[in-house]
C-alpha cells in the first residue's frame, strides 16, 4: 500500500492517480498526553491500522492526486540517520573531486570506517514544498537516495533480520552544501532533507536491493543507478545503525547517493523517479 499524508494532516491510500481518504482510521491511534513518545505514532501503529485502511479504501471518498497537496509522509521522525559515500562509483567520484572536499580524508574513507551521520529533523520538507538554497555563494548539490522508514524499535538487529523492522520506503533528497564543515552541519539547513511522495509499505518492496532510480535536473539526467550497487545494503545499514543508535518507529535512514551528484541553483527543478515507489518533482528556490 502507498500511504500519503495530505491537505493538513489527512491520510490517504494512493491508487494510480487517485487517493482514498482513510483519515478516519487514525481514530484508532492511542490518545496521548505530554510528554509525547520519541517515535512517530502512525508508523508505530501501522500494523494495527493497515487492515482498517485496506477495508476503508474501497468505500472511502476518492480524490484526484492532482487536486490535493501532499505532505511529508512521516509526520514526526525522531531522527534522520544518513549514510555517506555508500555507492562504489560515488566514492570514486568523491576521490576524483578531492579539491571540493578540502582534502578532508575522512570524507573519502569507506563507510564502515567513517560511520553514519545525523541530519536535523528541522531540515525535512514534503514532496510539494521547495528546497531553498541557504548558502548561494557555495556549491549546493542534489543527492537522490532510497529512504527507509523504520517500523519498530530496533537495537542490535542483525542484517538478516533487519527487513522485519522496516515500515516502508520513500524517495529522499539529501541536499548538501559543499565545504569544510561537518556533514551534519552542511546537510541540515532548512529544506535540505526531502521525503516523498508517499510511504510504500515494505510488503510491496520485498527486495530493496534491486531498485532502479533516476534524478533529472531541468530534464537532464544527473543521477541514474540501482540500489544493487549499494556498498552497505538496507539490511546491513540497519544492522550498522542499530549497533550504535536505538532506532524508533518513524526514524529515517537515508541510504546514500550514487555517482552523478552536481550543483543546483535557484530556478532549477529536480525530477526523481524510483522503481516501486513513484515520482517526485521538487523546485529549487533562492
Ligand atoms: Mn547523502
mmCIF file of C-alpha atoms and ligand atoms in Angstrom:
data_model
loop_
_atom_site.group_PDB
_atom_site.id
_atom_site.type_symbol
_atom_site.label_atom_id
_atom_site.label_comp_id
_atom_site.label_asym_id
_atom_site.label_seq_id
_atom_site.Cartn_x
_atom_site.Cartn_y
_atom_site.Cartn_z
ATOM 1 C CA UNK A 1 0.000 0.000 0.000
ATOM 2 C CA UNK A 2 1.112 3.541 -0.762
ATOM 3 C CA UNK A 3 0.214 5.766 2.181
ATOM 4 C CA UNK A 4 0.289 9.530 1.853
ATOM 5 C CA UNK A 5 -0.376 12.482 4.101
ATOM 6 C CA UNK A 6 -2.106 15.478 2.559
ATOM 7 C CA UNK A 7 -4.189 18.638 2.999
ATOM 8 C CA UNK A 8 -3.414 19.434 6.626
ATOM 9 C CA UNK A 9 -2.804 16.057 8.231
ATOM 10 C CA UNK A 10 -5.227 13.862 6.294
ATOM 11 C CA UNK A 11 -4.104 10.317 5.418
ATOM 12 C CA UNK A 12 -4.758 8.545 2.157
ATOM 13 C CA UNK A 13 -4.051 5.406 0.172
ATOM 14 C CA UNK A 14 -2.653 6.104 -3.280
ATOM 15 C CA UNK A 15 -4.249 4.128 -6.116
ATOM 16 C CA UNK A 16 -2.935 5.154 -9.522
ATOM 17 C CA UNK A 17 -3.709 8.836 -9.931
ATOM 18 C CA UNK A 18 -6.295 8.778 -7.164
ATOM 19 C CA UNK A 19 -6.206 8.843 -3.377
ATOM 20 C CA UNK A 20 -8.743 7.377 -0.997
ATOM 21 C CA UNK A 21 -9.161 9.404 2.174
ATOM 22 C CA UNK A 22 -8.772 6.975 5.094
ATOM 23 C CA UNK A 23 -8.162 9.632 7.758
ATOM 24 C CA UNK A 24 -10.928 8.187 9.945
ATOM 25 C CA UNK A 25 -8.716 5.156 10.587
ATOM 26 C CA UNK A 26 -6.444 7.385 12.706
ATOM 27 C CA UNK A 27 -9.191 7.377 15.362
ATOM 28 C CA UNK A 28 -7.693 4.025 16.315
ATOM 29 C CA UNK A 29 -4.469 5.750 17.428
ATOM 30 C CA UNK A 30 -3.945 5.875 21.202
ATOM 31 C CA UNK A 31 -4.616 9.313 22.649
ATOM 32 C CA UNK A 32 -1.548 10.762 24.297
ATOM 33 C CA UNK A 33 -0.735 13.439 26.786
ATOM 34 C CA UNK A 34 2.530 15.249 27.393
ATOM 35 C CA UNK A 35 5.314 14.111 27.366
ATOM 36 C CA UNK A 36 4.917 12.539 23.940
ATOM 37 C CA UNK A 37 6.904 9.480 22.820
ATOM 38 C CA UNK A 38 10.014 9.887 20.686
ATOM 39 C CA UNK A 39 8.562 7.962 17.787
ATOM 40 C CA UNK A 40 6.031 8.586 15.050
ATOM 41 C CA UNK A 41 2.664 7.421 16.314
ATOM 42 C CA UNK A 42 1.117 6.470 12.968
ATOM 43 C CA UNK A 43 4.181 4.500 11.867
ATOM 44 C CA UNK A 44 4.365 2.697 15.228
ATOM 45 C CA UNK A 45 0.699 1.700 14.933
ATOM 46 C CA UNK A 46 0.783 0.923 11.220
ATOM 47 C CA UNK A 47 0.456 -2.875 11.623
ATOM 48 C CA UNK A 48 -2.785 -2.247 13.554
ATOM 49 C CA UNK A 49 -4.002 0.476 11.171
ATOM 50 C CA UNK A 50 -3.351 -1.275 7.860
ATOM 51 C CA UNK A 51 -6.286 -3.728 7.994
ATOM 52 C CA UNK A 52 -8.678 -0.846 8.681
ATOM 53 C CA UNK A 53 -7.057 1.235 5.927
ATOM 54 C CA UNK A 54 -7.441 -1.621 3.454
ATOM 55 C CA UNK A 55 -11.086 -2.049 4.439
ATOM 56 C CA UNK A 56 -11.810 1.678 4.279
ATOM 57 C CA UNK A 57 -10.016 2.207 0.962
ATOM 58 C CA UNK A 58 -12.739 0.522 -1.065
ATOM 59 C CA UNK A 59 -15.538 2.802 0.156
ATOM 60 C CA UNK A 60 -13.668 5.952 1.263
ATOM 61 C CA UNK A 61 -14.008 9.238 -0.647
ATOM 62 C CA UNK A 62 -11.764 9.271 -3.733
ATOM 63 C CA UNK A 63 -9.752 12.339 -4.665
ATOM 64 C CA UNK A 64 -7.512 13.035 -7.612
ATOM 65 C CA UNK A 65 -3.813 13.213 -6.749
ATOM 66 C CA UNK A 66 -3.587 16.366 -8.837
ATOM 67 C CA UNK A 67 -6.166 18.085 -6.616
ATOM 68 C CA UNK A 68 -4.538 17.502 -3.241
ATOM 69 C CA UNK A 69 -1.393 18.856 -1.581
ATOM 70 C CA UNK A 70 0.848 16.009 -0.489
ATOM 71 C CA UNK A 71 2.694 16.412 2.814
ATOM 72 C CA UNK A 72 5.694 14.830 4.488
ATOM 73 C CA UNK A 73 4.776 11.113 4.600
ATOM 74 C CA UNK A 74 6.221 10.658 8.108
ATOM 75 C CA UNK A 75 4.965 13.441 10.360
ATOM 76 C CA UNK A 76 7.273 13.059 13.349
ATOM 77 C CA UNK A 77 10.507 11.189 12.645
ATOM 78 C CA UNK A 78 12.736 11.113 15.707
ATOM 79 C CA UNK A 79 15.952 11.210 13.720
ATOM 80 C CA UNK A 80 17.399 11.020 10.247
ATOM 81 C CA UNK A 81 20.329 8.623 10.019
ATOM 82 C CA UNK A 82 22.300 9.025 6.800
ATOM 83 C CA UNK A 83 24.998 7.038 5.047
ATOM 84 C CA UNK A 84 27.951 8.814 3.436
ATOM 85 C CA UNK A 85 29.573 7.515 0.225
ATOM 86 C CA UNK A 86 27.612 4.253 0.114
ATOM 87 C CA UNK A 87 27.851 3.600 -3.634
ATOM 88 C CA UNK A 88 31.168 2.419 -5.028
ATOM 89 C CA UNK A 89 31.187 4.744 -8.049
ATOM 90 C CA UNK A 90 30.240 7.745 -5.897
ATOM 91 C CA UNK A 91 33.267 7.029 -3.710
ATOM 92 C CA UNK A 92 35.426 7.119 -6.859
ATOM 93 C CA UNK A 93 33.772 10.415 -7.819
ATOM 94 C CA UNK A 94 34.454 11.922 -4.388
ATOM 95 C CA UNK A 95 38.094 10.895 -4.650
ATOM 96 C CA UNK A 96 38.395 12.495 -8.092
ATOM 97 C CA UNK A 97 36.972 15.769 -6.768
ATOM 98 C CA UNK A 98 39.161 15.956 -3.682
ATOM 99 C CA UNK A 99 39.532 19.727 -4.005
ATOM 100 C CA UNK A 100 35.782 20.114 -3.423
ATOM 101 C CA UNK A 101 36.157 18.262 -0.177
ATOM 102 C CA UNK A 102 39.027 20.423 1.022
ATOM 103 C CA UNK A 103 41.274 17.403 1.240
ATOM 104 C CA UNK A 104 39.263 16.039 4.145
ATOM 105 C CA UNK A 105 40.364 12.417 4.052
ATOM 106 C CA UNK A 106 37.531 11.475 6.391
ATOM 107 C CA UNK A 107 35.053 12.066 3.562
ATOM 108 C CA UNK A 108 36.798 9.551 1.393
ATOM 109 C CA UNK A 109 37.158 6.559 3.649
ATOM 110 C CA UNK A 110 34.905 3.595 3.361
ATOM 111 C CA UNK A 111 31.616 3.854 5.206
ATOM 112 C CA UNK A 112 32.459 1.271 7.845
ATOM 113 C CA UNK A 113 35.455 3.375 8.887
ATOM 114 C CA UNK A 114 33.741 6.753 8.971
ATOM 115 C CA UNK A 115 30.342 5.575 10.161
ATOM 116 C CA UNK A 116 26.968 7.231 9.710
ATOM 117 C CA UNK A 117 25.814 10.788 10.392
ATOM 118 C CA UNK A 118 22.629 12.508 11.533
ATOM 119 C CA UNK A 119 20.596 15.205 9.818
ATOM 120 C CA UNK A 120 18.396 17.605 11.795
ATOM 121 C CA UNK A 121 14.688 16.758 11.532
ATOM 122 C CA UNK A 122 14.049 20.509 11.150
ATOM 123 C CA UNK A 123 15.552 20.217 7.666
ATOM 124 C CA UNK A 124 12.704 17.973 6.430
ATOM 125 C CA UNK A 125 10.188 19.029 3.827
ATOM 126 C CA UNK A 126 7.490 17.127 1.966
ATOM 127 C CA UNK A 127 7.004 16.473 -1.749
ATOM 128 C CA UNK A 128 5.089 19.651 -2.603
ATOM 129 C CA UNK A 129 7.488 22.020 -0.863
ATOM 130 C CA UNK A 130 10.609 23.606 -2.361
ATOM 131 C CA UNK A 131 14.287 23.434 -1.499
ATOM 132 C CA UNK A 132 15.515 26.902 -0.598
ATOM 133 C CA UNK A 133 19.206 27.475 -1.213
ATOM 134 C CA UNK A 134 20.612 28.546 2.131
ATOM 135 C CA UNK A 135 24.160 29.434 1.081
ATOM 136 C CA UNK A 136 24.073 30.668 -2.537
ATOM 137 C CA UNK A 137 27.776 31.574 -2.509
ATOM 138 C CA UNK A 138 28.641 27.894 -2.017
ATOM 139 C CA UNK A 139 28.045 24.925 -4.295
ATOM 140 C CA UNK A 140 24.761 23.213 -3.330
ATOM 141 C CA UNK A 141 24.352 19.636 -4.569
ATOM 142 C CA UNK A 142 21.482 17.223 -5.127
ATOM 143 C CA UNK A 143 21.709 13.670 -3.782
ATOM 144 C CA UNK A 144 18.871 11.244 -4.558
ATOM 145 C CA UNK A 145 18.619 8.348 -2.110
ATOM 146 C CA UNK A 146 16.381 5.469 -1.079
ATOM 147 C CA UNK A 147 14.840 6.347 2.297
ATOM 148 C CA UNK A 148 13.997 3.567 4.743
ATOM 149 C CA UNK A 149 11.269 4.223 7.314
ATOM 150 C CA UNK A 150 11.824 2.179 10.459
ATOM 151 C CA UNK A 151 8.651 0.444 11.662
ATOM 152 C CA UNK A 152 9.512 -0.882 15.100
ATOM 153 C CA UNK A 153 12.135 -0.321 17.769
ATOM 154 C CA UNK A 154 15.448 -1.769 16.635
ATOM 155 C CA UNK A 155 18.617 -2.253 18.657
ATOM 156 C CA UNK A 156 21.466 -4.591 17.699
ATOM 157 C CA UNK A 157 19.431 -6.068 14.879
ATOM 158 C CA UNK A 158 21.201 -8.472 12.502
ATOM 159 C CA UNK A 159 21.275 -7.735 8.790
ATOM 160 C CA UNK A 160 19.430 -10.980 8.069
ATOM 161 C CA UNK A 161 16.546 -9.951 10.360
ATOM 162 C CA UNK A 162 16.637 -6.225 9.580
ATOM 163 C CA UNK A 163 13.949 -6.006 6.893
ATOM 164 C CA UNK A 164 11.412 -7.134 9.519
ATOM 165 C CA UNK A 165 11.957 -3.736 11.172
ATOM 166 C CA UNK A 166 11.097 -1.709 8.073
ATOM 167 C CA UNK A 167 7.710 0.013 7.759
ATOM 168 C CA UNK A 168 8.346 1.093 4.202
ATOM 169 C CA UNK A 169 10.255 3.177 1.706
ATOM 170 C CA UNK A 170 10.207 6.656 0.210
ATOM 171 C CA UNK A 171 12.360 8.776 -2.084
ATOM 172 C CA UNK A 172 14.767 11.135 -0.311
ATOM 173 C CA UNK A 173 16.895 14.073 -1.371
ATOM 174 C CA UNK A 174 19.916 14.627 0.864
ATOM 175 C CA UNK A 175 20.703 18.185 -0.189
ATOM 176 C CA UNK A 176 24.229 19.294 0.575
ATOM 177 C CA UNK A 177 26.233 22.493 0.895
ATOM 178 C CA UNK A 178 29.809 21.770 -0.138
ATOM 179 C CA UNK A 179 32.517 22.962 2.184
ATOM 180 C CA UNK A 180 34.848 22.021 5.013
ATOM 181 C CA UNK A 181 32.291 21.722 7.828
ATOM 182 C CA UNK A 182 30.931 18.532 9.340
ATOM 183 C CA UNK A 183 28.314 16.720 7.228
ATOM 184 C CA UNK A 184 25.585 17.071 9.852
ATOM 185 C CA UNK A 185 26.055 20.873 9.686
ATOM 186 C CA UNK A 186 26.199 21.236 5.890
ATOM 187 C CA UNK A 187 23.281 18.879 5.240
ATOM 188 C CA UNK A 188 20.844 20.149 7.871
ATOM 189 C CA UNK A 189 19.866 23.561 6.558
ATOM 190 C CA UNK A 190 16.113 24.107 6.461
ATOM 191 C CA UNK A 191 14.616 22.273 3.435
ATOM 192 C CA UNK A 192 17.802 20.235 2.818
ATOM 193 C CA UNK A 193 16.055 16.914 3.520
ATOM 194 C CA UNK A 194 13.175 15.991 1.209
ATOM 195 C CA UNK A 195 10.952 12.941 1.725
ATOM 196 C CA UNK A 196 8.153 11.785 -0.511
ATOM 197 C CA UNK A 197 5.982 11.422 -2.352
ATOM 198 C CA UNK A 198 4.479 8.799 -0.028
ATOM 199 C CA UNK A 199 5.374 5.758 2.044
ATOM 200 C CA UNK A 200 5.343 2.437 0.188
ATOM 201 C CA UNK A 201 4.805 -0.306 2.743
ATOM 202 C CA UNK A 202 7.579 -2.895 2.967
ATOM 203 C CA UNK A 203 5.394 -5.763 1.701
ATOM 204 C CA UNK A 204 5.328 -4.068 -1.733
ATOM 205 C CA UNK A 205 9.141 -3.993 -1.917
ATOM 206 C CA UNK A 206 10.378 -7.397 -0.723
ATOM 207 C CA UNK A 207 13.859 -6.726 -2.170
ATOM 208 C CA UNK A 208 15.010 -3.124 -1.661
ATOM 209 C CA UNK A 209 18.365 -4.185 -3.100
ATOM 210 C CA UNK A 210 17.293 -4.060 -6.747
ATOM 211 C CA UNK A 211 15.541 -0.758 -7.418
ATOM 212 C CA UNK A 212 16.472 1.437 -10.356
ATOM 213 C CA UNK A 213 16.187 5.181 -9.924
ATOM 214 C CA UNK A 214 16.956 8.418 -11.706
ATOM 215 C CA UNK A 215 17.251 12.112 -10.942
ATOM 216 C CA UNK A 216 16.919 14.754 -13.631
ATOM 217 C CA UNK A 217 17.659 18.439 -13.195
ATOM 218 C CA UNK A 218 15.791 20.609 -15.719
ATOM 219 C CA UNK A 219 15.076 17.437 -17.756
ATOM 220 C CA UNK A 220 18.784 16.457 -17.928
ATOM 221 C CA UNK A 221 19.702 13.132 -16.322
ATOM 222 C CA UNK A 222 22.199 13.690 -13.498
ATOM 223 C CA UNK A 223 22.000 10.501 -11.438
ATOM 224 C CA UNK A 224 20.872 7.086 -12.691
ATOM 225 C CA UNK A 225 21.663 3.982 -10.678
ATOM 226 C CA UNK A 226 20.334 0.887 -8.945
ATOM 227 C CA UNK A 227 20.306 0.025 -5.244
ATOM 228 C CA UNK A 228 22.116 -3.207 -6.112
ATOM 229 C CA UNK A 229 25.280 -1.041 -6.192
ATOM 230 C CA UNK A 230 24.966 -0.002 -2.543
ATOM 231 C CA UNK A 231 28.142 -0.719 -0.531
ATOM 232 C CA UNK A 232 26.034 -1.480 2.558
ATOM 233 C CA UNK A 233 22.537 -2.641 1.621
ATOM 234 C CA UNK A 234 19.393 -1.823 3.594
ATOM 235 C CA UNK A 235 19.778 -4.782 5.969
ATOM 236 C CA UNK A 236 23.452 -4.045 6.639
ATOM 237 C CA UNK A 237 22.707 -0.351 7.203
ATOM 238 C CA UNK A 238 20.035 -1.183 9.789
ATOM 239 C CA UNK A 239 22.473 -3.593 11.473
ATOM 240 C CA UNK A 240 25.197 -0.913 11.469
ATOM 241 C CA UNK A 241 22.910 1.921 12.618
ATOM 242 C CA UNK A 242 21.185 -0.126 15.316
ATOM 243 C CA UNK A 243 24.548 -1.184 16.760
ATOM 244 C CA UNK A 244 25.032 2.492 17.717
ATOM 245 C CA UNK A 245 21.545 4.009 17.953
ATOM 246 C CA UNK A 246 18.233 2.623 19.099
ATOM 247 C CA UNK A 247 16.018 3.089 16.061
ATOM 248 C CA UNK A 248 12.428 4.071 16.755
ATOM 249 C CA UNK A 249 9.301 3.786 14.593
ATOM 250 C CA UNK A 250 9.354 6.639 12.103
ATOM 251 C CA UNK A 251 13.131 7.094 12.192
ATOM 252 C CA UNK A 252 14.503 7.559 8.684
ATOM 253 C CA UNK A 253 17.601 6.071 7.109
ATOM 254 C CA UNK A 254 18.918 7.879 4.021
ATOM 255 C CA UNK A 255 20.879 5.081 2.397
ATOM 256 C CA UNK A 256 23.397 7.143 0.416
ATOM 257 C CA UNK A 257 23.625 8.555 -3.079
ATOM 258 C CA UNK A 258 25.202 7.178 -6.260
ATOM 259 C CA UNK A 259 27.549 8.897 -8.703
ATOM 260 C CA UNK A 260 26.407 11.964 -10.594
ATOM 261 C CA UNK A 261 25.927 14.464 -7.771
ATOM 262 C CA UNK A 262 26.044 18.008 -9.055
ATOM 263 C CA UNK A 263 25.038 21.563 -8.287
ATOM 264 C CA UNK A 264 21.574 23.097 -8.295
ATOM 265 C CA UNK A 265 20.696 26.773 -8.157
ATOM 266 C CA UNK A 266 17.522 28.778 -7.645
ATOM 267 C CA UNK A 267 15.148 28.205 -10.548
ATOM 268 C CA UNK A 268 16.108 24.566 -11.131
ATOM 269 C CA UNK A 269 13.628 21.701 -10.992
ATOM 270 C CA UNK A 270 14.569 18.231 -9.758
ATOM 271 C CA UNK A 271 12.544 15.268 -11.064
ATOM 272 C CA UNK A 272 13.048 11.918 -9.333
ATOM 273 C CA UNK A 273 11.723 8.505 -10.293
ATOM 274 C CA UNK A 274 12.221 5.357 -8.230
ATOM 275 C CA UNK A 275 11.208 1.779 -9.071
ATOM 276 C CA UNK A 276 8.477 0.549 -6.740
ATOM 277 C CA UNK A 277 7.873 3.986 -5.220
ATOM 278 C CA UNK A 278 6.932 6.565 -7.844
ATOM 279 C CA UNK A 279 7.960 10.035 -8.893
ATOM 280 C CA UNK A 280 8.546 13.365 -7.178
ATOM 281 C CA UNK A 281 9.364 16.840 -8.540
ATOM 282 C CA UNK A 282 10.934 19.492 -6.352
ATOM 283 C CA UNK A 283 11.644 23.106 -7.233
ATOM 284 C CA UNK A 284 14.771 24.893 -6.055
ATOM 285 C CA UNK A 285 14.217 28.465 -4.880
ATOM 286 C CA UNK A 286 16.525 31.193 -3.681
HETATM 287 MN MN1 LIG B 1 23.749 11.552 1.032
#
